C-alpha atoms as one frame of an Amber mdcrd trajectory, in Angstrom:
protein
 -13.272   4.920 -91.605 -16.951   5.279 -90.748 -19.206   2.508 -89.407 -22.327
   3.521 -91.379 -23.324   1.820 -94.611 -21.103   3.067 -97.426 -23.934   3.706
 -99.891 -25.646   5.808 -97.208 -22.500   7.904 -96.709 -22.082   8.445-100.452
 -25.724   9.504-100.693 -25.143  12.120 -97.960 -22.099  13.491 -99.820 -24.051
  13.746-103.092 -27.024  15.461-101.448 -24.614  18.030 -99.991 -23.180  18.597
-103.501 -19.690  17.638-102.320 -19.165  14.891-104.921 -20.628  13.794-108.232
 -21.486  10.279-109.429 -18.516  10.482-111.796 -16.146  11.263-108.951 -17.551
   8.355-106.964 -16.934   6.009-109.906 -13.399   7.376-110.263 -12.737   6.819
-106.560 -14.030   3.248-106.805 -11.594   2.587-109.607  -8.638   3.941-107.611
  -9.583   2.335-104.303  -6.685   0.588-102.539  -6.889  -2.622-100.442  -8.831
  -2.183 -97.168  -9.856   1.331 -98.244 -13.466   2.517 -98.382 -14.827   4.595
-101.251 -15.106   7.590 -98.896 -11.446   7.201 -97.972 -10.576   6.959-101.662
 -12.570  10.127-102.428 -10.531  11.976 -99.794  -7.161  10.547-100.910  -7.574
  11.386-104.585  -8.777  14.901-103.727 -12.416  14.806-104.803 -13.560  15.903
-101.320 -11.857  17.313 -98.274 -12.042  15.078 -95.210 -13.088  17.983 -92.983
 -15.986  18.807 -95.360 -17.149  15.199 -95.401 -16.936  14.991 -91.604 -18.919
  18.219 -91.273 -21.907  16.968 -93.312 -21.794  13.551 -91.623 -21.960  15.212
 -88.189 -24.936  17.368 -89.236 -26.725  14.275 -90.534 -26.041  12.425 -87.275
 -27.316  15.369 -85.219 -23.953  16.234 -83.654 -22.206  19.598 -83.485 -19.017
  19.793 -85.568 -15.807  21.196 -84.059 -12.536  22.206 -85.707  -9.756  20.750
 -83.538  -6.999  22.614 -85.377  -8.033  25.914 -83.798  -7.642  25.199 -80.099
  -5.956  23.037 -77.462  -7.842  22.331 -74.213  -6.169  22.757 -70.803  -4.039
  19.846 -69.626  -6.455  18.999 -66.823  -9.203  18.363 -69.400  -6.920  16.242
 -71.599  -6.052  14.123 -68.545  -9.713  13.105 -68.104  -9.417  10.672 -71.030
  -6.504   8.245 -71.006  -4.312   7.805 -74.059  -5.467   4.187 -74.318  -9.155
   5.173 -74.421  -8.487   8.054 -76.821  -6.811   5.681 -79.293  -9.196   2.777
 -78.777 -12.404   4.788 -79.263 -10.928   7.537 -81.492 -12.121  10.317 -79.202
 -10.510  13.323 -77.514 -11.806  15.494 -74.646 -12.617  19.076 -75.633 -14.506
  20.549 -72.676 -15.839  20.066 -69.182 -18.808  21.748 -67.511 -20.037  20.831
 -64.030 -20.095  17.023 -64.180 -20.382  16.663 -67.975 -17.425  15.821 -70.197
 -17.517  16.892 -73.833 -15.600  14.667 -76.254 -14.992  14.894 -79.987 -15.626
  11.630 -81.841 -14.343  10.757 -85.286 -17.284   8.548 -86.252 -20.708  10.076
 -85.504 -22.438   6.899 -86.698 -20.743   4.558 -84.215 -23.766   4.556 -81.914
 -22.514   1.615 -79.845 -19.414   3.556 -78.803 -21.430   6.723 -78.219 -23.762
   4.810 -75.905 -20.896   3.231 -73.934 -18.709   6.330 -73.471 -20.524   7.311
 -70.265 -19.479   4.029 -68.674 -16.044   3.843 -70.272 -14.991   7.375 -69.248
 -16.919   7.383 -65.947 -18.550  10.749 -66.749 -21.769  12.034 -68.244 -20.569
  12.472 -71.835 -21.727  14.931 -74.489 -20.423  14.053 -77.948 -19.440  16.417
 -80.761 -17.831  15.451 -84.038 -14.465  16.162 -85.685 -12.778  14.716 -88.728
 -10.840  11.452 -88.217  -7.632  13.183 -89.316  -8.080  15.970 -86.783  -8.837
  13.507 -83.979  -5.700  11.509 -84.797  -3.645  14.698 -84.981  -5.112  15.927
 -81.677  -4.143  12.670 -79.947  -0.559  13.142 -81.143  -0.382  16.841 -80.201
  -2.239  16.747 -76.897  -0.853  13.530 -75.456   2.663  13.924 -76.837   4.870
  11.587 -78.843   6.846  10.583 -75.737   3.731   8.812 -74.496   2.259   7.683
 -77.795   5.105   5.814 -79.466   6.081   2.261 -78.587   9.746   3.238 -78.518
   9.081   6.260 -76.351  11.190   6.997 -73.322   8.904   5.825 -70.532   8.895
   8.077 -67.509   8.271   5.089 -65.238  11.217   2.941 -64.171  11.095  -0.117
 -61.923  13.991   0.469 -59.545  14.791  -3.211 -59.009  13.034  -5.675 -61.295
  14.104  -9.271 -60.975  12.495 -12.594 -61.733  10.038 -14.131 -59.321  11.136
 -16.850 -56.922  11.181 -19.706 -59.348   7.937 -18.753 -61.039   7.408 -20.204
 -64.495   8.087 -17.573 -67.106   9.528 -15.064 -64.640  12.346 -13.113 -66.169
  12.822 -10.680 -69.009   9.732  -9.696 -70.924   9.339 -11.074 -74.436   8.332
  -8.909 -77.381   4.798 -10.292 -77.214   4.482  -9.003 -73.660   4.878  -5.350
 -74.699   1.116  -4.542 -74.752   0.729  -5.960 -71.235   3.740  -3.988 -70.006
   2.197  -0.845 -71.488  -1.196  -1.586 -69.925   0.244  -2.112 -66.435   2.450
   0.957 -66.825  -0.544   3.038 -67.869  -2.583   1.851 -64.876   0.230   2.822
 -62.501   0.913   6.210 -64.128  -2.750   7.216 -64.251  -3.404   6.155 -60.661
  -0.552   8.305 -59.399  -1.647  11.220 -61.562  -5.199  10.914 -60.208  -3.948
  11.010 -56.614  -5.148   7.473 -55.836  -4.201   5.810 -52.565  -4.592   2.287
 -53.916  -5.303   0.334 -57.092  -7.711  -2.603 -57.263  -7.454  -5.092 -60.145
 -10.384  -7.467 -59.723 -11.386 -10.490 -61.807 -15.081 -10.627 -62.617 -16.925
 -13.372 -64.451 -16.443 -11.864 -67.909 -14.000  -8.985 -67.441 -11.201  -7.525
 -65.353 -12.223  -4.426 -63.417  -9.748  -1.704 -62.462 -10.642   0.732 -59.694
  -8.738   3.539 -57.964  -9.408   4.695 -54.423  -9.276   8.485 -54.492  -9.876
  10.466 -51.289 -11.256   7.320 -49.677 -13.803   6.574 -52.427 -13.505   3.846
 -55.054 -13.846   4.901 -58.712 -14.105   2.425 -61.578 -11.660   3.492 -64.273
 -11.597   0.587 -66.680 -12.826  -2.836 -67.747 -10.531  -5.117 -69.709 -11.022
  -8.466 -71.461 -11.035 -11.430 -69.092  -8.229 -13.158 -70.972  -5.745 -10.430
 -69.957  -5.946 -11.272 -66.244  -3.151 -13.855 -66.055  -0.730 -11.742 -68.089
  -1.435  -8.556 -66.090  -0.953 -10.311 -62.743   2.187 -12.051 -63.984   3.622
  -8.698 -65.031   2.899  -7.188 -61.607   4.462 -10.180 -59.841   7.589  -9.908
 -61.980   7.851  -6.200 -61.116   7.920  -7.050 -57.389  10.879  -9.374 -57.835
   9.615 -11.415 -54.894   6.389 -13.120 -55.967   6.021 -16.468 -57.679   3.932
 -16.266 -60.823   3.406 -20.034 -60.614   1.656 -19.754 -57.231  -1.999 -18.844
 -57.723  -3.616 -20.708 -54.845  -2.124 -18.801 -51.903  -2.049 -15.063 -51.028
   1.231 -13.242 -51.636   2.608  -9.895 -50.499   5.522  -7.882 -51.818   6.655
  -4.395 -52.823   7.452  -2.478 -55.984   9.767   0.504 -56.001   9.224   2.845
 -58.955  10.795   6.016 -60.204   8.010   7.946 -61.921   9.655  10.917 -63.571
  11.368  12.669 -60.683   9.223  11.018 -58.011  10.067   7.913 -55.989   6.969
   5.770 -55.474   6.558   2.626 -53.365   3.731   0.163 -53.925   2.642  -2.488
 -51.428   1.269  -5.346 -53.523  -1.150  -7.975 -52.218  -2.664 -10.839 -54.194
  -5.431 -13.146 -53.047  -7.188 -15.982 -54.921 -10.913 -15.464 -55.566 -13.543
 -17.572 -57.289 -12.802 -15.850 -60.639  -9.009 -15.697 -60.322  -6.382 -13.722
 -58.441  -7.303 -10.252 -57.194  -4.555  -7.647 -56.788  -4.488  -4.565 -54.586
  -1.565  -2.154 -54.824  -1.343   0.452 -52.092   0.483   3.584 -53.214   2.861
   4.920 -50.576   3.328   8.577 -51.471   6.542   9.769 -49.858   5.325  13.354
 -49.973   3.340  12.443 -46.845   6.645  12.474 -44.981   6.892  16.215 -45.486
   3.438  16.994 -44.163   3.287  19.574 -41.439   0.674  19.495 -38.711  -1.550
  22.120 -40.443  -1.696  19.890 -43.549  -3.106  17.077 -41.401  -6.163  19.229
 -40.739  -5.451  20.690 -37.306  -7.036  24.003 -36.503  -4.789  26.435 -34.665
  -5.841  25.613 -31.081  -5.608  21.834 -31.550  -2.290  22.257 -33.330  -0.877
  24.177 -30.375  -2.064  21.457 -27.996  -0.674  18.657 -30.150   2.705  20.355
 -30.640   3.007  20.607 -26.865   2.128  16.933 -26.391   4.574  15.540 -28.950
   7.472  17.464 -27.431   6.995  16.084 -23.904  10.124  14.446 -22.484   8.468
  11.086 -21.719   5.210   9.184 -21.644   3.015   7.488 -24.255   1.019   9.290
 -26.934  -1.553   7.047 -28.612  -3.293   7.677 -31.950  -6.463   5.630 -32.399
  -8.902   4.928 -35.186  -9.877   2.212 -37.665  -7.728   1.074 -40.570  -7.459
   3.820 -43.172  -8.059   6.702 -40.768  -4.605   8.225 -41.301  -2.922   7.093
 -38.062   0.379   6.223 -39.744   0.501   9.525 -41.615  -0.073  11.384 -38.356
   2.738   9.490 -36.611   5.160  10.186 -39.459   4.221  13.864 -39.395   4.982
  13.864 -35.655   8.370  12.264 -36.221   9.113  14.711 -39.008   8.265  17.597
 -36.663  10.505  16.431 -33.799  13.323  14.891 -35.875  16.363  16.899 -34.768
  20.087  15.995 -34.732  20.160  15.967 -30.923  17.440  13.269 -30.644  17.738
   9.576 -31.387  14.516   8.187 -32.838  13.883   4.465 -33.428  10.734   2.977
 -34.931   9.403  -0.596 -34.906   7.021  -1.143 -37.818   5.210  -3.908 -39.662
   6.129  -3.154 -42.371   8.304  -0.045 -42.756   6.049   2.000 -45.008   8.203
   5.104 -45.512  11.943   5.469 -45.165  12.803   8.613 -43.218  16.201  10.268
 -43.202  17.847  10.499 -39.791  15.593   7.888 -38.143  16.467   4.270 -37.302
  13.653   2.046 -38.570  13.252  -1.608 -37.609  10.906  -3.926 -39.500   9.056
  -6.714 -37.709   9.741 -10.193 -39.135   7.735 -12.653 -37.076   8.864 -15.643
 -39.147  12.397 -15.227 -37.740  11.296 -14.243 -34.249  11.581 -10.456 -34.713
   8.266  -9.564 -33.105   7.253  -6.144 -31.821   8.213  -7.194 -28.306  11.572
  -8.687 -29.323  12.444  -5.604 -31.363  11.456  -3.294 -28.507  13.635  -5.145
 -26.001  16.595  -4.756 -28.320  16.139  -1.118 -29.273  15.893  -0.005 -25.649
  19.569  -0.963 -25.384  20.229   1.494 -28.235  19.472   4.410 -25.873  16.812
   6.170 -27.954  15.070   9.360 -26.871  11.913   8.667 -28.874  10.328   5.358
 -29.878   7.552   4.816 -32.399   5.715   1.475 -32.303   3.537   0.738 -35.319
   0.759  -0.794 -33.203   0.268  -2.107 -29.671  -1.228  -5.546 -30.213  -0.556
  -7.570 -27.071   0.334  -7.349 -23.389   4.043  -7.961 -23.901   4.384  -5.088
 -26.360   2.228  -2.816 -24.203   4.249  -3.643 -21.068   7.579  -2.862 -22.710
   6.190   0.384 -24.142   4.902   1.438 -20.725   8.188   0.561 -19.012  10.043
   2.554 -21.656   7.821   5.572 -21.087   8.264   5.333 -17.308  12.052   5.277
 -17.696  12.309   8.519 -19.612  11.383   7.682 -23.214   8.714   9.342 -25.331
   6.675   6.611 -27.038   4.283   6.980 -29.979   1.953   4.176 -31.009  -1.503
   3.323 -32.366  -4.551   1.360 -31.245  -7.744   0.323 -33.021 -10.546   1.970
 -31.031 -13.557   4.051 -32.036 -12.791   7.029 -29.823 -10.079   8.313 -27.502
 -11.475   7.302 -24.065 -12.050   3.726 -25.340  -8.267   3.276 -25.564  -8.113
   3.019 -21.777 -10.501   0.048 -21.761  -8.648  -1.483 -24.718  -5.318  -1.400
 -22.862  -7.019  -2.832 -19.771  -8.526  -5.638 -21.883  -5.050  -6.476 -23.172
  -4.009  -6.918 -19.556  -2.333  -3.636 -18.630  -2.949  -2.574 -15.021  -5.042
   0.577 -14.653  -2.475   2.345 -12.487   0.165   1.793 -15.197  -2.156   3.251
 -17.846  -2.755   6.297 -15.647   0.957   6.738 -14.971   2.339   6.200 -18.485
  -0.196   7.567 -20.989   0.039  11.330 -21.522  -2.637  11.721 -24.186  -4.830
   9.773 -26.583  -5.928  11.210 -29.913  -8.673   9.611 -31.994  -9.059  10.640
 -35.620 -11.000  10.095 -38.813 -10.496  11.380 -42.337 -13.060  13.525 -44.148
 -12.919  14.670 -47.740 -12.112  18.345 -48.184 -14.238  20.495 -50.445 -12.464
  21.381 -53.686 -11.028  24.891 -53.378 -11.469  25.483 -57.113 -15.217  24.941
 -57.336 -16.806  24.995 -53.877 -19.543  27.559 -53.497 -21.323  29.168 -50.510
 -23.955  26.756 -49.281 -26.588  26.159 -46.646 -27.235  23.331 -44.222 -30.530
  21.480 -44.348 -32.806  21.283 -41.337 -31.869  17.646 -40.923 -28.146  18.445
 -40.939 -28.635  21.282 -38.442 -30.488  18.959 -36.080 -28.050  16.074 -36.511
 -25.004  18.269 -35.864 -26.635  20.391 -33.184 -25.728  23.684 -34.838 -27.571
  26.752 -33.588 -28.335  30.093 -35.219 -25.490  31.881 -33.439 -22.925  29.471
 -34.906 -24.420  29.811 -38.393 -24.287  33.608 -38.245 -20.493  33.572 -38.036
 -19.925  30.654 -40.405 -18.790  30.294 -44.007 -20.512  27.022 -44.920 -19.652
  25.771 -48.414 -21.157  23.191 -50.743 -19.548  20.844 -53.299 -19.989  21.589
 -57.005 -17.609  19.568 -59.186 -14.944  20.546 -61.693 -12.085  19.100 -63.716
  -9.627  19.352 -60.835 -11.767  17.227 -58.494 -13.062  14.823 -61.177 -16.581
  16.247 -60.812 -16.883  15.004 -57.209 -16.733  18.403 -55.474 -14.014  17.101
 -53.139 -10.219  17.156 -53.419  -7.913  15.754 -50.752  -8.645  14.708 -47.193
  -8.074  16.143 -43.738  -8.369  14.775 -40.239 -10.937  15.489 -37.589  -9.575
  14.903 -34.115 -10.477  14.135 -30.515  -7.629  14.913 -28.101  -7.964  13.332
 -24.656  -5.289  14.602 -22.285  -4.498  12.537 -19.203  -4.065  15.042 -16.382
  -4.199  14.434 -12.635  -7.985  14.431 -12.529  -8.258  11.986 -15.417  -5.597
   9.757 -13.836  -7.771   9.539 -10.747 -10.786   8.568 -12.915  -8.745   5.867
 -14.669  -7.613   4.452 -11.329 -11.227   4.506 -10.112 -12.055   2.061 -12.927
 -14.742   4.237 -14.518 -16.529   2.690 -17.495 -15.803   4.060 -20.963 -19.127
   6.034 -21.173 -18.446   7.533 -17.727 -14.870   8.366 -18.679 -16.054   9.964
 -21.907 -18.631  12.121 -20.126 -16.081  13.250 -17.559 -13.545  13.995 -20.297
 -16.058  16.176 -22.118 -16.868  18.048 -18.924 -13.151  18.725 -18.558 -13.049
  20.258 -22.036 -12.379  17.428 -24.497 -13.760  18.274 -27.929 -15.188  15.218
 -29.743 -14.443  14.314 -33.343 -17.953  15.337 -34.351 -17.523  18.720 -32.661
 -14.196  19.191 -34.427 -15.905  18.213 -37.677 -18.644  20.776 -37.057 -15.998
  23.502 -36.776 -14.600  22.416 -40.139 -18.066  22.438 -41.698 -18.659  25.958
 -40.426 -15.369  27.250 -41.821 -15.992  25.700 -45.249 -13.326  22.979 -45.132
 -15.707  20.041 -45.542 -19.420  19.251 -45.750 -21.957  18.182 -43.148 -22.548
  14.989 -45.113 -18.912  13.982 -44.688 -18.844  14.644 -40.958 -22.099  12.781
 -40.349 -20.802   9.864 -42.403 -17.576   9.291 -40.418 -18.545  10.233 -36.852
 -20.886   8.738 -34.332 -23.396  10.792 -32.405 -22.001  12.186 -29.165 -23.612
  10.718 -26.093 -24.360  12.909 -23.139
């Protein structure tokens, strides 16, 4: 069915000598309910649909494509969701640089053509195909197992129960099926896109869906405002622990999914806003548990240093950085590296984000008195070799951790500081004595995450004069470098970046540094002394990764502060 005026379409067909006035009259006489004359012409055989679509596309100024003769690669098909393909009757047929080429079934639907750029989040070039071919392409390219309502869904909620007394919580009714499909599609597509979290946000007139991919938010959909309550209710039911009747207070829970062969955990948080409840679902990808140290972004020399530090017999190793800088992933990679049958490892976490085989994990529950400090006091009686504390937040927790390290335990934990030397002042501010910091802490590592250049499309590049000055790179360094620049392709969603890696600042506490800590040096003084002793800053580590083509200067400048002398 075409959106243009029917008389106009019939005039185009006659001018192209595809039909005669008599055939048009015959088609009018045989027209069925809700059928246009053009549809009737095709059904009774007076004109082929592909021929009609071809002349319509020429008249609309669009190139015509025959979808029966090719199938695009899967990565191109994945750029348009099944829901959007069906809703707008379009299919993706090509991708070049940052431009997505789609085949539309109605070349006269100018409103849809104008909105595709926003809907698909790409610069869109439209071509035309026949409606029959577009429908057939959707079936062939997306597969019946996804398309049909009775299809075997590859996503299973591991434990779905009703909310805690919420009105309407329980088994879904038949009328809820579209909402169940919508939520399922959002979850499947986010995981396929490699998102770290999903944001479902109520706006004044719509519901916005965004994915955070490699640290950057991407808008992937806008839905009618009236779907908000049903979507949030569905998510709450999936958690099995949220009340769908409670909309005035924040709630937190978890969803465990089996997506094909993958086990996926989601941490769900709701908060009331002025336009309704906002939902954020953080995707906990268990593949992070299997990361080795090279996958974190360590270069060979830093990796050697870090491997030595995490295999020390005792002491505290701190990982610092803001929220979202990858501290937890680094700690889990450490535990994975040192997890051996002859070592007992216990963690205290709030909450337990990943379940690791062979490790005893304790979750903090402050409402029942299970604080970090209380848990630590108990687990020390379990005779562990290695302890991981999710975060040192107060003096009591810090004191127990230090005492544990001084009595032969290796302790891993995190702090929120901007750089490694600042952790000393942070512990002192909490109330820890300087001599205890000097005695217990073996090393402090600060880190940030930078986006990695996409291996599929990155190209040799050059640094601007501004970037050279800002990073302090000289001609000798450039001569031996392999600087790369982002381009954009299907694999990286036209961003030029795919995945993230850490940049690190490793501050070892040796005898000389212990003396400086005891001397109560200020953080700037401690940082200068640490650099003189060989500490490489995060920016300097980032520069090395710019010069070897791992990331871009823009990324490093964005996440690091200038190094003070």
